[in-house]
CSV table of C-alpha atoms in Angstrom, one decimal:
chain,number,residue,atom,x,y,z
A,1,UNK,CA,9.1,-8.9,21.6
A,2,UNK,CA,11.2,-5.5,22.4
A,3,UNK,CA,10.1,-2.7,24.9
A,4,UNK,CA,7.6,-0.9,24.2
A,5,UNK,CA,8.5,3.0,23.9
A,6,UNK,CA,6.6,6.2,23.4
A,7,UNK,CA,6.2,8.1,19.8
A,8,UNK,CA,8.5,11.0,19.4
A,9,UNK,CA,6.2,12.8,16.7
A,10,UNK,CA,3.5,14.6,18.7
A,11,UNK,CA,-0.1,13.6,18.6
A,12,UNK,CA,0.7,9.9,17.0
A,13,UNK,CA,0.9,7.0,19.0
A,14,UNK,CA,3.7,4.3,18.1
A,15,UNK,CA,3.0,1.9,15.1
A,16,UNK,CA,3.5,-1.7,16.5
A,17,UNK,CA,5.1,-3.5,13.4
A,18,UNK,CA,5.0,-7.5,13.2
A,19,UNK,CA,7.6,-8.8,10.6
A,20,UNK,CA,7.4,-12.1,8.6
A,21,UNK,CA,9.9,-13.4,5.9
A,22,UNK,CA,11.8,-16.6,5.6
A,23,UNK,CA,15.3,-15.0,5.0
A,24,UNK,CA,16.7,-13.3,8.2
A,25,UNK,CA,18.5,-10.7,6.4
A,26,UNK,CA,15.1,-9.6,4.7
A,27,UNK,CA,13.8,-9.2,8.2
A,28,UNK,CA,17.0,-7.6,9.4
A,29,UNK,CA,16.6,-4.7,6.5
A,30,UNK,CA,13.1,-4.1,7.2
A,31,UNK,CA,13.7,-3.9,11.1
A,32,UNK,CA,16.2,-1.4,9.8
A,33,UNK,CA,14.2,0.7,8.2
A,34,UNK,CA,11.5,0.8,10.2
A,35,UNK,CA,12.9,1.1,13.6
A,36,UNK,CA,14.6,4.5,12.2
A,37,UNK,CA,11.3,6.2,12.3
A,38,UNK,CA,10.3,7.8,15.6
A,39,UNK,CA,7.1,7.2,15.0
A,40,UNK,CA,7.4,2.8,14.3
A,41,UNK,CA,8.5,-0.4,16.4
A,42,UNK,CA,8.7,-3.4,15.2
A,43,UNK,CA,7.6,-5.6,17.8
A,44,UNK,CA,8.2,-9.1,16.8
A,45,UNK,CA,9.6,-11.4,14.2
A,46,UNK,CA,8.7,-14.2,12.2
A,47,UNK,CA,10.4,-16.8,9.6
A,48,UNK,CA,7.1,-18.8,8.6
A,49,UNK,CA,3.4,-18.5,8.2
A,50,UNK,CA,2.9,-20.4,10.9
A,51,UNK,CA,4.9,-18.2,13.8
A,52,UNK,CA,3.2,-15.1,11.7
A,53,UNK,CA,-0.2,-16.2,12.7
A,54,UNK,CA,0.9,-17.1,16.5
A,55,UNK,CA,3.0,-13.8,16.9
A,56,UNK,CA,0.2,-11.8,15.0
A,57,UNK,CA,-2.7,-13.1,17.6
A,58,UNK,CA,-0.5,-13.0,20.3
A,59,UNK,CA,1.6,-9.6,19.6
A,60,UNK,CA,-2.1,-7.9,18.2
A,61,UNK,CA,0.4,-5.6,16.1
A,62,UNK,CA,-1.1,-2.7,15.0
A,63,UNK,CA,0.5,-3.5,10.9
A,64,UNK,CA,1.2,-7.2,10.1
A,65,UNK,CA,4.2,-6.8,6.8
A,66,UNK,CA,4.1,-10.6,5.7
A,67,UNK,CA,6.2,-11.7,2.7
A,68,UNK,CA,4.1,-13.9,0.1
A,69,UNK,CA,6.7,-16.6,-0.3
A,70,UNK,CA,7.2,-18.4,3.3
A,71,UNK,CA,6.8,-22.0,4.5
A,72,UNK,CA,3.4,-22.8,5.0
A,73,UNK,CA,0.9,-21.4,5.4
A,74,UNK,CA,2.5,-19.1,2.8
A,75,UNK,CA,2.0,-15.3,2.9
A,76,UNK,CA,-1.6,-15.1,1.0
A,77,UNK,CA,-3.1,-17.6,3.4
A,78,UNK,CA,-1.6,-16.2,6.9
A,79,UNK,CA,-3.4,-13.1,5.2
A,80,UNK,CA,-6.4,-14.7,4.7
A,81,UNK,CA,-6.4,-16.1,8.3
A,82,UNK,CA,-6.1,-13.1,9.9
A,83,UNK,CA,-7.4,-10.6,7.7
A,84,UNK,CA,-9.5,-12.0,5.1
A,85,UNK,CA,-13.3,-12.2,4.6
A,86,UNK,CA,-15.7,-13.1,8.0
A,87,UNK,CA,-12.6,-12.8,10.2
A,88,UNK,CA,-14.1,-11.1,13.3
A,89,UNK,CA,-11.8,-8.3,14.6
A,90,UNK,CA,-9.4,-8.8,11.3
A,91,UNK,CA,-6.0,-7.7,11.6
A,92,UNK,CA,-4.4,-5.1,9.1
A,93,UNK,CA,-1.4,-6.8,6.9
A,94,UNK,CA,0.8,-5.1,4.2
A,95,UNK,CA,2.4,-7.5,1.8
A,96,UNK,CA,5.7,-7.4,0.3
A,97,UNK,CA,7.2,-9.4,-2.2
A,98,UNK,CA,10.0,-9.3,-5.1
A,99,UNK,CA,7.7,-10.8,-7.2
A,100,UNK,CA,5.5,-8.1,-9.3
A,101,UNK,CA,2.7,-10.9,-10.5
A,102,UNK,CA,-0.7,-10.0,-10.8
A,103,UNK,CA,-2.1,-13.3,-9.6
A,104,UNK,CA,-0.2,-12.1,-6.1
A,105,UNK,CA,-1.6,-8.4,-6.5
A,106,UNK,CA,-4.9,-10.1,-6.7
A,107,UNK,CA,-4.6,-12.8,-4.4
A,108,UNK,CA,-3.2,-10.9,-1.8
A,109,UNK,CA,-6.2,-7.7,-2.1
A,110,UNK,CA,-8.7,-10.8,-2.0
A,111,UNK,CA,-7.4,-12.1,1.1
A,112,UNK,CA,-7.7,-9.0,2.8
A,113,UNK,CA,-4.5,-7.2,2.4
A,114,UNK,CA,-4.4,-3.4,3.4
A,115,UNK,CA,-1.4,-2.5,0.8
A,116,UNK,CA,1.1,-4.3,-1.7
A,117,UNK,CA,4.5,-3.5,-2.0
A,118,UNK,CA,7.5,-4.7,-4.0
A,119,UNK,CA,10.7,-5.2,-1.9
A,120,UNK,CA,12.6,-2.5,-4.0
A,121,UNK,CA,10.1,0.0,-3.6
A,122,UNK,CA,12.7,1.7,-1.0
A,123,UNK,CA,12.5,2.9,2.7
A,124,UNK,CA,10.3,5.8,1.9
A,125,UNK,CA,7.4,3.7,0.1
A,126,UNK,CA,7.8,1.1,2.8
A,127,UNK,CA,7.0,3.7,5.7
A,128,UNK,CA,4.0,5.2,3.9
A,129,UNK,CA,2.3,2.0,3.7
A,130,UNK,CA,2.7,1.0,6.9
A,131,UNK,CA,1.5,4.5,8.3
A,132,UNK,CA,-1.3,4.8,5.6
A,133,UNK,CA,-2.3,0.8,6.9
A,134,UNK,CA,-2.5,2.2,10.7
A,135,UNK,CA,-4.2,4.7,9.8
A,136,UNK,CA,-6.8,2.7,8.2
A,137,UNK,CA,-5.7,3.5,4.2
A,138,UNK,CA,-4.6,1.6,2.1
A,139,UNK,CA,-1.3,2.0,-0.5
A,140,UNK,CA,-0.8,-0.1,-3.4
A,141,UNK,CA,2.9,-0.1,-4.9
A,142,UNK,CA,2.8,2.3,-7.9
A,143,UNK,CA,4.4,0.0,-10.7
A,144,UNK,CA,1.1,-2.2,-10.0
A,145,UNK,CA,-1.2,0.6,-10.1
A,146,UNK,CA,-2.1,1.0,-14.2
A,147,UNK,CA,-2.2,-2.9,-14.5
A,148,UNK,CA,-5.0,-3.0,-11.6
A,149,UNK,CA,-6.7,-0.2,-13.3
A,150,UNK,CA,-6.9,-2.4,-16.5
A,151,UNK,CA,-7.9,-5.3,-14.7
A,152,UNK,CA,-11.0,-4.0,-13.3
A,153,UNK,CA,-11.9,-1.9,-16.2
A,154,UNK,CA,-14.4,-3.9,-17.5
A,155,UNK,CA,-16.3,-3.5,-13.9
A,156,UNK,CA,-16.8,0.4,-14.7
A,157,UNK,CA,-18.6,0.0,-17.6
A,158,UNK,CA,-22.1,1.5,-16.9
A,159,UNK,CA,-21.3,2.7,-13.3
A,160,UNK,CA,-21.7,6.7,-13.1
A,161,UNK,CA,-18.4,7.8,-11.3
A,162,UNK,CA,-19.1,9.8,-7.6
A,163,UNK,CA,-18.4,13.5,-8.9
A,164,UNK,CA,-16.8,15.8,-5.7
A,165,UNK,CA,-18.8,18.6,-4.7
A,166,UNK,CA,-15.3,20.9,-4.7
A,167,UNK,CA,-14.3,20.3,-8.3
A,168,UNK,CA,-10.4,19.4,-8.5
A,169,UNK,CA,-7.9,22.2,-9.0
A,170,UNK,CA,-5.5,21.8,-11.9
A,171,UNK,CA,-2.7,20.8,-9.9
A,172,UNK,CA,-4.7,18.2,-8.4
A,173,UNK,CA,-5.9,17.4,-12.1
A,174,UNK,CA,-2.2,16.8,-13.1
A,175,UNK,CA,-1.7,14.7,-9.9
A,176,UNK,CA,-4.4,12.5,-10.7
A,177,UNK,CA,-3.3,11.6,-14.3
A,178,UNK,CA,0.6,11.2,-12.7
A,179,UNK,CA,-1.0,8.6,-10.2
A,180,UNK,CA,-3.0,6.8,-12.9
A,181,UNK,CA,0.4,6.3,-14.8
A,182,UNK,CA,1.6,4.3,-11.8
A,183,UNK,CA,4.4,7.4,-10.9
A,184,UNK,CA,5.5,7.3,-7.5
A,185,UNK,CA,5.1,10.1,-4.8
A,186,UNK,CA,8.8,11.0,-5.9
A,187,UNK,CA,8.2,10.7,-9.6
A,188,UNK,CA,5.4,13.1,-9.5
A,189,UNK,CA,7.2,15.8,-7.8
A,190,UNK,CA,9.9,15.6,-10.5
A,191,UNK,CA,7.7,15.8,-13.2
A,192,UNK,CA,5.4,18.6,-11.8
A,193,UNK,CA,8.5,20.4,-10.1
A,194,UNK,CA,6.7,20.6,-6.3
A,195,UNK,CA,8.4,19.1,-3.2
A,196,UNK,CA,7.2,15.4,-1.9
A,197,UNK,CA,5.2,17.5,0.8
A,198,UNK,CA,3.3,19.2,-1.7
A,199,UNK,CA,2.2,15.7,-3.6
A,200,UNK,CA,1.1,14.4,-0.3
A,201,UNK,CA,-0.7,17.1,0.3
A,202,UNK,CA,-2.5,16.9,-3.2
A,203,UNK,CA,-3.2,13.4,-2.7
A,204,UNK,CA,-4.6,13.6,0.8
A,205,UNK,CA,-6.9,16.4,-0.8
A,206,UNK,CA,-7.8,13.8,-4.0
A,207,UNK,CA,-8.9,11.2,-1.6
A,208,UNK,CA,-10.9,13.3,0.6
A,209,UNK,CA,-12.7,14.9,-2.7
A,210,UNK,CA,-12.8,11.6,-4.0
A,211,UNK,CA,-14.1,9.1,-1.1
A,212,UNK,CA,-11.0,7.6,-2.4
A,213,UNK,CA,-8.9,4.8,0.2
A,214,UNK,CA,-5.9,4.6,-2.1
A,215,UNK,CA,-3.9,5.4,-5.4
A,216,UNK,CA,-5.9,2.6,-7.1
A,217,UNK,CA,-9.1,4.0,-6.2
A,218,UNK,CA,-8.1,7.4,-7.4
A,219,UNK,CA,-6.5,6.1,-10.6
A,220,UNK,CA,-9.8,4.5,-11.4
A,221,UNK,CA,-12.0,7.5,-10.7
A,222,UNK,CA,-9.6,9.1,-13.6
A,223,UNK,CA,-10.5,5.9,-15.7
A,224,UNK,CA,-14.4,6.1,-15.0
A,225,UNK,CA,-14.4,9.7,-15.7
A,226,UNK,CA,-12.8,9.3,-19.1
A,227,UNK,CA,-9.5,11.2,-18.1
A,228,UNK,CA,-7.0,8.1,-19.2
A,229,UNK,CA,-7.8,4.8,-21.3
A,230,UNK,CA,-6.4,1.6,-20.8
A,231,UNK,CA,-3.2,0.9,-22.3
A,232,UNK,CA,-3.4,-0.6,-25.8
A,233,UNK,CA,-0.4,-3.3,-26.3
A,234,UNK,CA,2.5,-1.6,-24.9
A,235,UNK,CA,1.8,2.0,-25.4
A,236,UNK,CA,-0.5,3.7,-22.6
A,237,UNK,CA,-3.3,5.7,-23.7
A,238,UNK,CA,-4.5,8.5,-22.0
């Protein structure tokens, strides 16, 4: 365990993170990316599920970053033990994996994960996910957002979508559709010729207006209100 430090970001406490992955080189890479942030500190590392659960209970980190494929228990079961339904004082877990499989996405969310990322998401999205999780929000990899919409589309039939008190601005409508297509913040910025900071501002406004906790809920609202349609075959309907 490393020594605690104060965050150098005004108004933000240091986010303490526990990393669990059975590959030492992956743990090292994640640690380097996270420790480079002024408001994030990696306080522990685990090479298997059992050690991850033990360290999580001992260190009580703000965010646990778990790989799915680890020696027993795997990352999904470790997540369920620490954050699943019925757990008293559940911990915050973000699942990260190289496997972009639907069963893993659904399994992670059902197990209580606060976020789901792919290991090739890059440092920006990784840091965003950790910060979002620490703030009580959720971030799902943009690449799986569209599939999640399609998976849950049937549940939305007949449901009346919440209407925001304040109407969405034209730019927010554009960002909404981009999120529903599964675009990352960087891709949205490029497509709309705006800065990353502006994209984040619009996303925050959309979440506030729609009462959404993450990108998936934003995208689901776009579907429920008829702004998009599930993809037919390999094409995407809008």
